[in-house]
Tab-separated table of C-alpha atoms in Angstrom:
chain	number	residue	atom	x	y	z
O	1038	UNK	CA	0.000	0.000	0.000
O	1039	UNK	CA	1.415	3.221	-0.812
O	1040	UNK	CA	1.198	6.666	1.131
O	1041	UNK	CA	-1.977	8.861	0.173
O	1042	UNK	CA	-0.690	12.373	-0.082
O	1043	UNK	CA	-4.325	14.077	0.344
O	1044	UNK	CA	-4.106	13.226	4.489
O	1045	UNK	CA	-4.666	16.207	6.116
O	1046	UNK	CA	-5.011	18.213	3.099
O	1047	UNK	CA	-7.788	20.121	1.058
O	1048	UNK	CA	-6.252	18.170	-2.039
O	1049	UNK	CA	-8.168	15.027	-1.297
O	1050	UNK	CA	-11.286	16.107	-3.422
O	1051	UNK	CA	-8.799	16.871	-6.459
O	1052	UNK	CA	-6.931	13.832	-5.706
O	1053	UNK	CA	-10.062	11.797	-5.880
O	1054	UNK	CA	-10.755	13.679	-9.040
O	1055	UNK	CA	-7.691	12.529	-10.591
O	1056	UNK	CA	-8.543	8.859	-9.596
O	1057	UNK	CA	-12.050	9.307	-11.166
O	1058	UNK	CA	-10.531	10.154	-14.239
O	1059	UNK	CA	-7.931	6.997	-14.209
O	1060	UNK	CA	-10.878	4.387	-13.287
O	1061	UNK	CA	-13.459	2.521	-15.726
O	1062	UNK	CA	-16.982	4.485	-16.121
O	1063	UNK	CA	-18.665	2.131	-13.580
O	1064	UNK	CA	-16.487	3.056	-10.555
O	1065	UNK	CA	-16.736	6.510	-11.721
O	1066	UNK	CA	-19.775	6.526	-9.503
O	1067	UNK	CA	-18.359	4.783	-6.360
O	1068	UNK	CA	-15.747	7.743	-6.582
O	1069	UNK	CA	-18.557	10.307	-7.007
O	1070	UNK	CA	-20.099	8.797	-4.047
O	1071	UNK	CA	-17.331	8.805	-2.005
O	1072	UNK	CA	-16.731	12.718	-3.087
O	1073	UNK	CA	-19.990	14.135	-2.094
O	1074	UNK	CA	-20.000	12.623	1.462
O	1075	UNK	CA	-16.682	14.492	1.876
O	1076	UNK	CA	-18.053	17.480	0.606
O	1077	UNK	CA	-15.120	18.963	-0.238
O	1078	UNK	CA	-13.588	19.041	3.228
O	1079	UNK	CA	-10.003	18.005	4.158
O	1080	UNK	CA	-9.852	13.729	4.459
O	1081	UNK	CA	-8.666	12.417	8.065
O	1082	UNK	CA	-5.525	9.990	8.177
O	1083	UNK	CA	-8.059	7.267	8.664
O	1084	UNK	CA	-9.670	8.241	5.297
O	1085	UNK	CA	-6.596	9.024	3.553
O	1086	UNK	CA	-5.758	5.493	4.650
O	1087	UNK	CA	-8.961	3.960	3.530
O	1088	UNK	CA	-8.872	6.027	0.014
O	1089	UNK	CA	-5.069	4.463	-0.603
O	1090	UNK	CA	-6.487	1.151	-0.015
O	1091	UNK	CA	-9.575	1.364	-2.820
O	1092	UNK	CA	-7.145	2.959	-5.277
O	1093	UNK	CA	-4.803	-0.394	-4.796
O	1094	UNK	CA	-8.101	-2.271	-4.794
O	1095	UNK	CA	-8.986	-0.220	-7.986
O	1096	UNK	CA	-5.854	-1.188	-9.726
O	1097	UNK	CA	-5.422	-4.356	-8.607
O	1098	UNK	CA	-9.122	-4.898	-10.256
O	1099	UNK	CA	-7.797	-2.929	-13.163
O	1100	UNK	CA	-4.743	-5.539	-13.708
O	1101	UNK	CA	-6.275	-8.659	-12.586
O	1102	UNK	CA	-9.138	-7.815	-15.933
O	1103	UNK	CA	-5.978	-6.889	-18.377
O	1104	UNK	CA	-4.421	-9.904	-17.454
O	1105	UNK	CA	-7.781	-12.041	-18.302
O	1106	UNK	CA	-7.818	-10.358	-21.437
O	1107	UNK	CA	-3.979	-10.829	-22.441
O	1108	UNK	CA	-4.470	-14.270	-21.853
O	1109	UNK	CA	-7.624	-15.450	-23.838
O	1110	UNK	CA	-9.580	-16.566	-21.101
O	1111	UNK	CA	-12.850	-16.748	-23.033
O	1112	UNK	CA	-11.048	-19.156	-25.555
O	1113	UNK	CA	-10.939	-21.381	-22.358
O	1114	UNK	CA	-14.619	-21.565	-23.084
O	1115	UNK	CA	-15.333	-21.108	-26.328
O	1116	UNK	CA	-12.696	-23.566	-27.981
O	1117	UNK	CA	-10.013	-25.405	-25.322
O	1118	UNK	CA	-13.031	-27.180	-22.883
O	1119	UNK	CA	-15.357	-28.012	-26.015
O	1120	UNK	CA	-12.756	-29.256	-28.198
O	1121	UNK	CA	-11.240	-31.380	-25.392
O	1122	UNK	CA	-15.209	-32.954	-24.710
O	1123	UNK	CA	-15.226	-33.678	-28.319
O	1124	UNK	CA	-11.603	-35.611	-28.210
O	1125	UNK	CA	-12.713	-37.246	-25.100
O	1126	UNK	CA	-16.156	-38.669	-26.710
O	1127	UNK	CA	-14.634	-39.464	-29.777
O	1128	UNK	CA	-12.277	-42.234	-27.415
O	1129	UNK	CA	-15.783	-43.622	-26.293
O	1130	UNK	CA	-16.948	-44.026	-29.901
O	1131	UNK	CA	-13.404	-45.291	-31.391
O	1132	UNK	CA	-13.135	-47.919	-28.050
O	1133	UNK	CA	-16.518	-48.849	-28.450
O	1134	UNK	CA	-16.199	-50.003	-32.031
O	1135	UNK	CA	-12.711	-51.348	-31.718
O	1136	UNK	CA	-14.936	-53.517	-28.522
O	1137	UNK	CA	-17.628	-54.106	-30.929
O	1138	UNK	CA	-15.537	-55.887	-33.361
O	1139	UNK	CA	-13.559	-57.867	-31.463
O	1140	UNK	CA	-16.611	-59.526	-29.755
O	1141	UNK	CA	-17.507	-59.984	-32.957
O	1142	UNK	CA	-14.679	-61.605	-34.075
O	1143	UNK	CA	-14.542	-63.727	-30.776
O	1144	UNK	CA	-18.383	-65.012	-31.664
O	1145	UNK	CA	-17.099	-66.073	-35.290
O	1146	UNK	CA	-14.277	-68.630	-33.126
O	1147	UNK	CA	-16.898	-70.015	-30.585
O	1148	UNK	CA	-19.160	-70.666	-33.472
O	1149	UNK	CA	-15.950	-72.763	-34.601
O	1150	UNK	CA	-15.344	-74.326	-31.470
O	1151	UNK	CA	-18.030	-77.248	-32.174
O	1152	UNK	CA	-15.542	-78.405	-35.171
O	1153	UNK	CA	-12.276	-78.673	-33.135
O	1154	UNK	CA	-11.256	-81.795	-30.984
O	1155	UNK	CA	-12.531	-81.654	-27.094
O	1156	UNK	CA	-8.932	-80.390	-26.006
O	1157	UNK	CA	-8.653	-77.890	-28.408
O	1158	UNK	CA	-12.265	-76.763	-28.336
O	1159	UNK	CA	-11.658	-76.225	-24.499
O	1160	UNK	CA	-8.281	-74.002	-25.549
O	1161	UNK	CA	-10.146	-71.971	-27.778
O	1162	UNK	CA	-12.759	-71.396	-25.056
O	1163	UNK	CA	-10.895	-70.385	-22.436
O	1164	UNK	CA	-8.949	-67.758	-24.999
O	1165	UNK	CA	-12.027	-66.109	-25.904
O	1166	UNK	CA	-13.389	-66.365	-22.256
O	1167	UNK	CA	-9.977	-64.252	-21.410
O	1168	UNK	CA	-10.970	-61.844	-24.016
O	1169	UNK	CA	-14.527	-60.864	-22.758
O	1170	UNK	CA	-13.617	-60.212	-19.337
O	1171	UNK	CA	-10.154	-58.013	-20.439
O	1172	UNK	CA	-13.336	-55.951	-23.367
O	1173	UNK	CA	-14.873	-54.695	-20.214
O	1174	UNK	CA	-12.196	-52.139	-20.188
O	1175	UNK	CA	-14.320	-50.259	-21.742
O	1176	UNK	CA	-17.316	-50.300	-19.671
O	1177	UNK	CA	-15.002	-49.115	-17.043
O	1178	UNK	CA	-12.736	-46.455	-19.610
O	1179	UNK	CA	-16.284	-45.010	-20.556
O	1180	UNK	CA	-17.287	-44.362	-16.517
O	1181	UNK	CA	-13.727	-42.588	-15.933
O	1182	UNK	CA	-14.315	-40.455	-19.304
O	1183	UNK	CA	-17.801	-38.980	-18.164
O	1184	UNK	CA	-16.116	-38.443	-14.958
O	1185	UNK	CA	-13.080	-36.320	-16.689
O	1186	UNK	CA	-16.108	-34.800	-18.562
O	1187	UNK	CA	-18.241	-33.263	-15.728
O	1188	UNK	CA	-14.627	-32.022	-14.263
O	1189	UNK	CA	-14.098	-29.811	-17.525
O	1190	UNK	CA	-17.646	-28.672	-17.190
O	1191	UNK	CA	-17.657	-28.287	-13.301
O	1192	UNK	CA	-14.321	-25.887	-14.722
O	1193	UNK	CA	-15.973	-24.145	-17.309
O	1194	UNK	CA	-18.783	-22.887	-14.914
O	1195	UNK	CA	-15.920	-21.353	-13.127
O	1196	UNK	CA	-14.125	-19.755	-15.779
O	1197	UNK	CA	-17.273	-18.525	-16.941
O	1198	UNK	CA	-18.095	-17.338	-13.607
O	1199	UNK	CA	-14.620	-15.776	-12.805
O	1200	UNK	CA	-14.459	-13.868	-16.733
O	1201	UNK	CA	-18.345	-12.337	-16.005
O	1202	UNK	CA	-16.791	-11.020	-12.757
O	1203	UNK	CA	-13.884	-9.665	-13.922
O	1204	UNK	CA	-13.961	-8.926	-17.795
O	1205	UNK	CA	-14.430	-5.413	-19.031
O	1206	UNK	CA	-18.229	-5.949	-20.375
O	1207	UNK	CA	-19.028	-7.854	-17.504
O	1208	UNK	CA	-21.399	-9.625	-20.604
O	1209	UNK	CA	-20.267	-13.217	-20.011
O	1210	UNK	CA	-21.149	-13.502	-16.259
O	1211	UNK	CA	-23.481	-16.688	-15.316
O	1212	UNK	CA	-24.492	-17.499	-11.907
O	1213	UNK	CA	-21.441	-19.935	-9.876
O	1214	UNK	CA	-24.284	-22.162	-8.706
O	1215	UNK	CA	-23.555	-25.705	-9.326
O	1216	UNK	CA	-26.230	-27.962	-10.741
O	1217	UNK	CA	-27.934	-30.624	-8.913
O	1218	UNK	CA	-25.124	-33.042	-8.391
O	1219	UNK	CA	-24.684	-36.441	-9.223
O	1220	UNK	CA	-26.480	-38.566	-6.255
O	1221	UNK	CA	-24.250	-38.935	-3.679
O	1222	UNK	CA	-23.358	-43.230	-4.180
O	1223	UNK	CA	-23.122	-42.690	-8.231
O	1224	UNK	CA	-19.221	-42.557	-7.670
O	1225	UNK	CA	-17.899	-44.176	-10.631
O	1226	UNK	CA	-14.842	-46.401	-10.896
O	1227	UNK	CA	-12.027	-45.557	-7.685
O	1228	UNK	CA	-8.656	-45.279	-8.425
O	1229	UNK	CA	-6.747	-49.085	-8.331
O	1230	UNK	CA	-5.702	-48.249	-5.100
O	1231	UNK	CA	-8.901	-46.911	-3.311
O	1232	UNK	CA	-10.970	-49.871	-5.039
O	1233	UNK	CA	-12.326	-52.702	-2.843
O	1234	UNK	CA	-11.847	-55.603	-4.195
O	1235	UNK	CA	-13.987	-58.514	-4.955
O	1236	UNK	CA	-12.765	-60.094	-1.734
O	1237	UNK	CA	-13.368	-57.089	-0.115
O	1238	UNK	CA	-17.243	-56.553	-1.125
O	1239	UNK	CA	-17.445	-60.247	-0.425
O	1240	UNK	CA	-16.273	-60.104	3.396
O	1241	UNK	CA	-18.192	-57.431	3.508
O	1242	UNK	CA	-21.461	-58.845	2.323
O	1243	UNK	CA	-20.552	-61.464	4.376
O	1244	UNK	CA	-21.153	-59.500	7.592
O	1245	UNK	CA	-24.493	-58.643	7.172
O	1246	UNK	CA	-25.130	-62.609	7.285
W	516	UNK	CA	-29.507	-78.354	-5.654
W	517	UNK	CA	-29.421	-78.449	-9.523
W	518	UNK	CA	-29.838	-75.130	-11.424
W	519	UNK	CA	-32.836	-74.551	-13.660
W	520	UNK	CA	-30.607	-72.948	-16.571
W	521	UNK	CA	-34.073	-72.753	-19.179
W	522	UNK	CA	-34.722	-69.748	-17.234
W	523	UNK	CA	-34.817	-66.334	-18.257
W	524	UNK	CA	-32.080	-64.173	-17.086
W	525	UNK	CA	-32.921	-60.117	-17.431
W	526	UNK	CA	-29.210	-58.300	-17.484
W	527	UNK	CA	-29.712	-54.885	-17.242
W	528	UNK	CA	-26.702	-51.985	-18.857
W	529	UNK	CA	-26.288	-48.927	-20.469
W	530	UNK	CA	-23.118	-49.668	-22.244
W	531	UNK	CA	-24.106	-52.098	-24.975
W	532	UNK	CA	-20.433	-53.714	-25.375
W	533	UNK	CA	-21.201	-55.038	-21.720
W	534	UNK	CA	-24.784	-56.343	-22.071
W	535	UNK	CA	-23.014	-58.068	-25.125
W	536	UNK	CA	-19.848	-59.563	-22.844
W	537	UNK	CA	-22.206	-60.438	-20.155
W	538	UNK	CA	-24.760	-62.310	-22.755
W	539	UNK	CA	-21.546	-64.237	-23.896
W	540	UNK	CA	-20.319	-65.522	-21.088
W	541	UNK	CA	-23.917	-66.563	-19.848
W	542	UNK	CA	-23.904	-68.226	-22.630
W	543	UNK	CA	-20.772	-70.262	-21.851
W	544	UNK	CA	-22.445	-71.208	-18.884
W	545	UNK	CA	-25.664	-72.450	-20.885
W	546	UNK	CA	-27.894	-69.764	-19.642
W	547	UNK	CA	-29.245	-69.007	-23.072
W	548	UNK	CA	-32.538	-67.584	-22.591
W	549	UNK	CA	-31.142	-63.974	-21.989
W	550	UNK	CA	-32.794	-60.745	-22.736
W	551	UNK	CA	-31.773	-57.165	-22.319
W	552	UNK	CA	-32.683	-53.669	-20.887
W	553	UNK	CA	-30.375	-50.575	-21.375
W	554	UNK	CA	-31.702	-49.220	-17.666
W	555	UNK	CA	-33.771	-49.116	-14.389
W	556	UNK	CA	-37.298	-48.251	-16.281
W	557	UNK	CA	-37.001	-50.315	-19.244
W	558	UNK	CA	-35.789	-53.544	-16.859
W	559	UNK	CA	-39.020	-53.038	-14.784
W	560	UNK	CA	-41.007	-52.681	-17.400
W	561	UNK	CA	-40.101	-55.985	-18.513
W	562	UNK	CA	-39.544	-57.347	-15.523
W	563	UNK	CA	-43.915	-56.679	-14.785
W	564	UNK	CA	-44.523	-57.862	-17.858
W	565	UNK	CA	-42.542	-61.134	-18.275
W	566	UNK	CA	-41.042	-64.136	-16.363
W	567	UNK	CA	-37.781	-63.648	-15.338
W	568	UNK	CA	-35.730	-65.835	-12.818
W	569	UNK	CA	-32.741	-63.546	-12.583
W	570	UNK	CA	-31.708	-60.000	-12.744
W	571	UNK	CA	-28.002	-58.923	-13.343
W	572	UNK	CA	-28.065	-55.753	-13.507
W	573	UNK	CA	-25.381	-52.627	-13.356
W	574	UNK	CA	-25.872	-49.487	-11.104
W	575	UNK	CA	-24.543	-46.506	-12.633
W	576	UNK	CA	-27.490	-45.969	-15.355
W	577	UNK	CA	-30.313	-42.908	-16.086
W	578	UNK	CA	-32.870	-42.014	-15.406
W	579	UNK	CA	-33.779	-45.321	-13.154
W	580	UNK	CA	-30.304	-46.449	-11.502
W	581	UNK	CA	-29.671	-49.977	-10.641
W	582	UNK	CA	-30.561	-49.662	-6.846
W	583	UNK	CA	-33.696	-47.750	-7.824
W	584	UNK	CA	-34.743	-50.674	-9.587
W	585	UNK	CA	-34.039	-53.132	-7.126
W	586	UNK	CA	-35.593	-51.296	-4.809
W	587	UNK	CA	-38.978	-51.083	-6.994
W	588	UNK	CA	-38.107	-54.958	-7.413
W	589	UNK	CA	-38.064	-55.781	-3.442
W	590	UNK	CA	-41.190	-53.572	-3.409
W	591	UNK	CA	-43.199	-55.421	-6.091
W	592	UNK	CA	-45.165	-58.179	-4.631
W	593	UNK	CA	-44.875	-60.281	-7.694
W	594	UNK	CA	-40.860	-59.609	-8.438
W	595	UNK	CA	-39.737	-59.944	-4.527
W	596	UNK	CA	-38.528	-62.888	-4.610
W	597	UNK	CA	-36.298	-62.405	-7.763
W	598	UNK	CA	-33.132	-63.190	-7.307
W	599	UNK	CA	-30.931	-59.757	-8.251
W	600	UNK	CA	-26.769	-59.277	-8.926
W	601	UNK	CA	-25.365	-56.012	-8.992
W	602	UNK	CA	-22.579	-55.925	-11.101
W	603	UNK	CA	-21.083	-52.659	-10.991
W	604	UNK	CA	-17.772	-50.306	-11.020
W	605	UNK	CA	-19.199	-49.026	-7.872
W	606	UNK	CA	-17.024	-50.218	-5.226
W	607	UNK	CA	-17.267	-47.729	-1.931
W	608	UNK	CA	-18.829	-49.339	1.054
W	609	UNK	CA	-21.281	-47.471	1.359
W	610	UNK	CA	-22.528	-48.390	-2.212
W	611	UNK	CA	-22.561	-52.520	-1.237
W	612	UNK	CA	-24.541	-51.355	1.842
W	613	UNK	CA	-26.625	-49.531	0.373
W	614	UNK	CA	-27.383	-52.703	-1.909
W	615	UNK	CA	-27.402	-55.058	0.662
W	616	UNK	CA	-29.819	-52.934	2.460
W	617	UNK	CA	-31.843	-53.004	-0.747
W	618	UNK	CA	-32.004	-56.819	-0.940
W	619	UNK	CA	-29.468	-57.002	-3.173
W	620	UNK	CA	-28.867	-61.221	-3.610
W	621	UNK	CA	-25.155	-60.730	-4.310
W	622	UNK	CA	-22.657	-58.069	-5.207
W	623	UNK	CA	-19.998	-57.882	-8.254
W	624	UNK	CA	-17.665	-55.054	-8.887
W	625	UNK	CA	-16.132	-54.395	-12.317
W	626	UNK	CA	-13.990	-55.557	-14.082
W	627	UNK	CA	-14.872	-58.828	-12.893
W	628	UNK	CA	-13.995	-62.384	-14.414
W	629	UNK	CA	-16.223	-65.544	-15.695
W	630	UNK	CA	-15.454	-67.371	-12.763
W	631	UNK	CA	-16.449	-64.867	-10.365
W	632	UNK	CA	-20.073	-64.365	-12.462
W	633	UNK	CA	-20.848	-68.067	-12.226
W	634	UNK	CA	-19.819	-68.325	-9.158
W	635	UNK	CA	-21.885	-65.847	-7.513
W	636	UNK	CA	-24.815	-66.769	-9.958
W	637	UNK	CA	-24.520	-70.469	-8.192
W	638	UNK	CA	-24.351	-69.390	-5.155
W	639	UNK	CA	-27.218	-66.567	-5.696
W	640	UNK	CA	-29.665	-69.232	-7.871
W	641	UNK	CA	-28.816	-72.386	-4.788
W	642	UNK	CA	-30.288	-70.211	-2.443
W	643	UNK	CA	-33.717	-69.022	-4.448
């Protein structure tokens, strides 16, 4: 905070004057305000104090809303978070035809299995077996995704939140109220080591017995 | 106690590729007579409307979640009885308490193996 040099002086109404004319239009009328409850009289130290700390609140304001605007923050919105939903939904799509046709493929050998000897039938069987289990990857791929998914949009509320608070037209503000969560036991898949295991949920079943 | 394995067997998933695996390796086990629903709502529907002697079903699915429809199962005086495996990526505790306090008949979390689906169908069916 720097010193205010209107303390104590009949300069504070100029100085404030000066400020008005360094500040956008809308705090033009907190200035104003502040002006005509002085009415023109000399500021204390206490108000000299207090006027030092909303011009460092003004600028600060000021630089915080040039620095949004050097850095593009609407593209956040309009391009980086969409674009990165699409790529994530097209990985869905791709991994659920790439499923689609292997299951496929694995229905063609069963079909065969009836023309193979006993031992190799039983080979063949426990291959493809091995197969569907390892295809619910994507089952589980899909759940993370639309997890990653409601992150980028629980972000985008906030950027479009924090660029209608602080942007220059003030146009792009939306209310920071989340939507209705997800209910409360529609986690998704945990992390490999927060999962329980099968063993787990079965001792745990277990106890209710 | 042998297992009727003409029955019908209602699985119950929003992702297609795993109504598909879970059809498959049903079928390995001879359970052939399997039919589908992609969530809650359509699985009750069928559920009042046909014979089913088993419900595998995943949790995670809109607008009528696998719990909600066990629930609406356990509340039905015809379906009660069904016997009902949740086979989900859900895994917190509270989530298999909350099912067992549904009447859930057994509990599988994904990814799970072939072994680990009969198994728990055995056990689920032996004690219908």
């Amino acid at each position: 905070m720097h010193e205010h040099p209107a303390a104590g002086t009949s300069e504070a109404p100029g100085r404030l004057g000066a400020l008005v004319l360094d500040i956008p239009q809308h705090d033009i009328a907190v200035a104003e305000r502040v002006r005509a409850i002085l009415g023109g009289r000399s500021l204390s130290v206490a108000e000299a104090a207090l006027l030092t700390e909303i011009e460092d609140l003004a600028a600060t304001v000021a630089s915080t809303r040039a620095e949004i605007v050097a850095m593009g923050a609407d593209d956040i919105n309009a391009s980086h978070i969409p674009s990165a939903t699409d790529e994530l939904d097209a990985i869905v799509t791709h991994t659920a035809t790439a499923t689609d046709s292997i299951l496929e493929s694995c229905e063609q050998l069963e079909a065969m299995m009836g023309r193979l000897g006993r031992e190799d039938a039983q080979t063949l069987q426990d291959a493809v077996t091995r197969i569907y289990e390892a295809c619910s990857f994507q089952d589980i791929t899909g759940q993370r995704i639309t997890k990653i998914v409601a992150a980028l949009q629980a972000i985008e509320r906030k950027v479009a939140h924090m660029i209608g608070l602080f942007s220059p037209s003030g146009a792009n503000g939306r209310t920071s109220r989340e939507p209705a969560g997800p209910a409360s036991l529609l986690n998704g898949p945990q992390l490999p080591d927060a999962a329980m295991g099968q063993s787990d949920i079965d001792a745990l079943l277990a106890s209710f017995d | 106690m042998a297992i009727d394995k003409s029955m019908n067997v209602l699985i119950v998933d929003d992702y297609k590729t795993m109504l598909r695996i879970i059809r498959n390796l049903l079928k390995q086990i001879e359970f052939n007579n399997v039919d589908e629903a992609s969530d809650g709502a359509e699985a009750l529907s069928k559920l009042r409307t046909g014979n089913y002697g088993l419900v595998i079903s995943d949790w995670n699915m809109a607008p009528m979640t696998g719990l909600e429809l066990l629930q609406e199962v356990r509340q039905d005086n015809r379906l009660r009885a069904t016997p009902f495996i949740m086979i989900t990526a859900e895994s917190k505790t509270e989530n298999v308490v909350a099912a067992k306090q549904a009447g859930v008949s057994n509990y599988i979390v994904k990814p799970f193996n072939a072994e680990t689906l009969r198994e728990k169908i055995e056990k689920v069916l032996a004690h219908a």
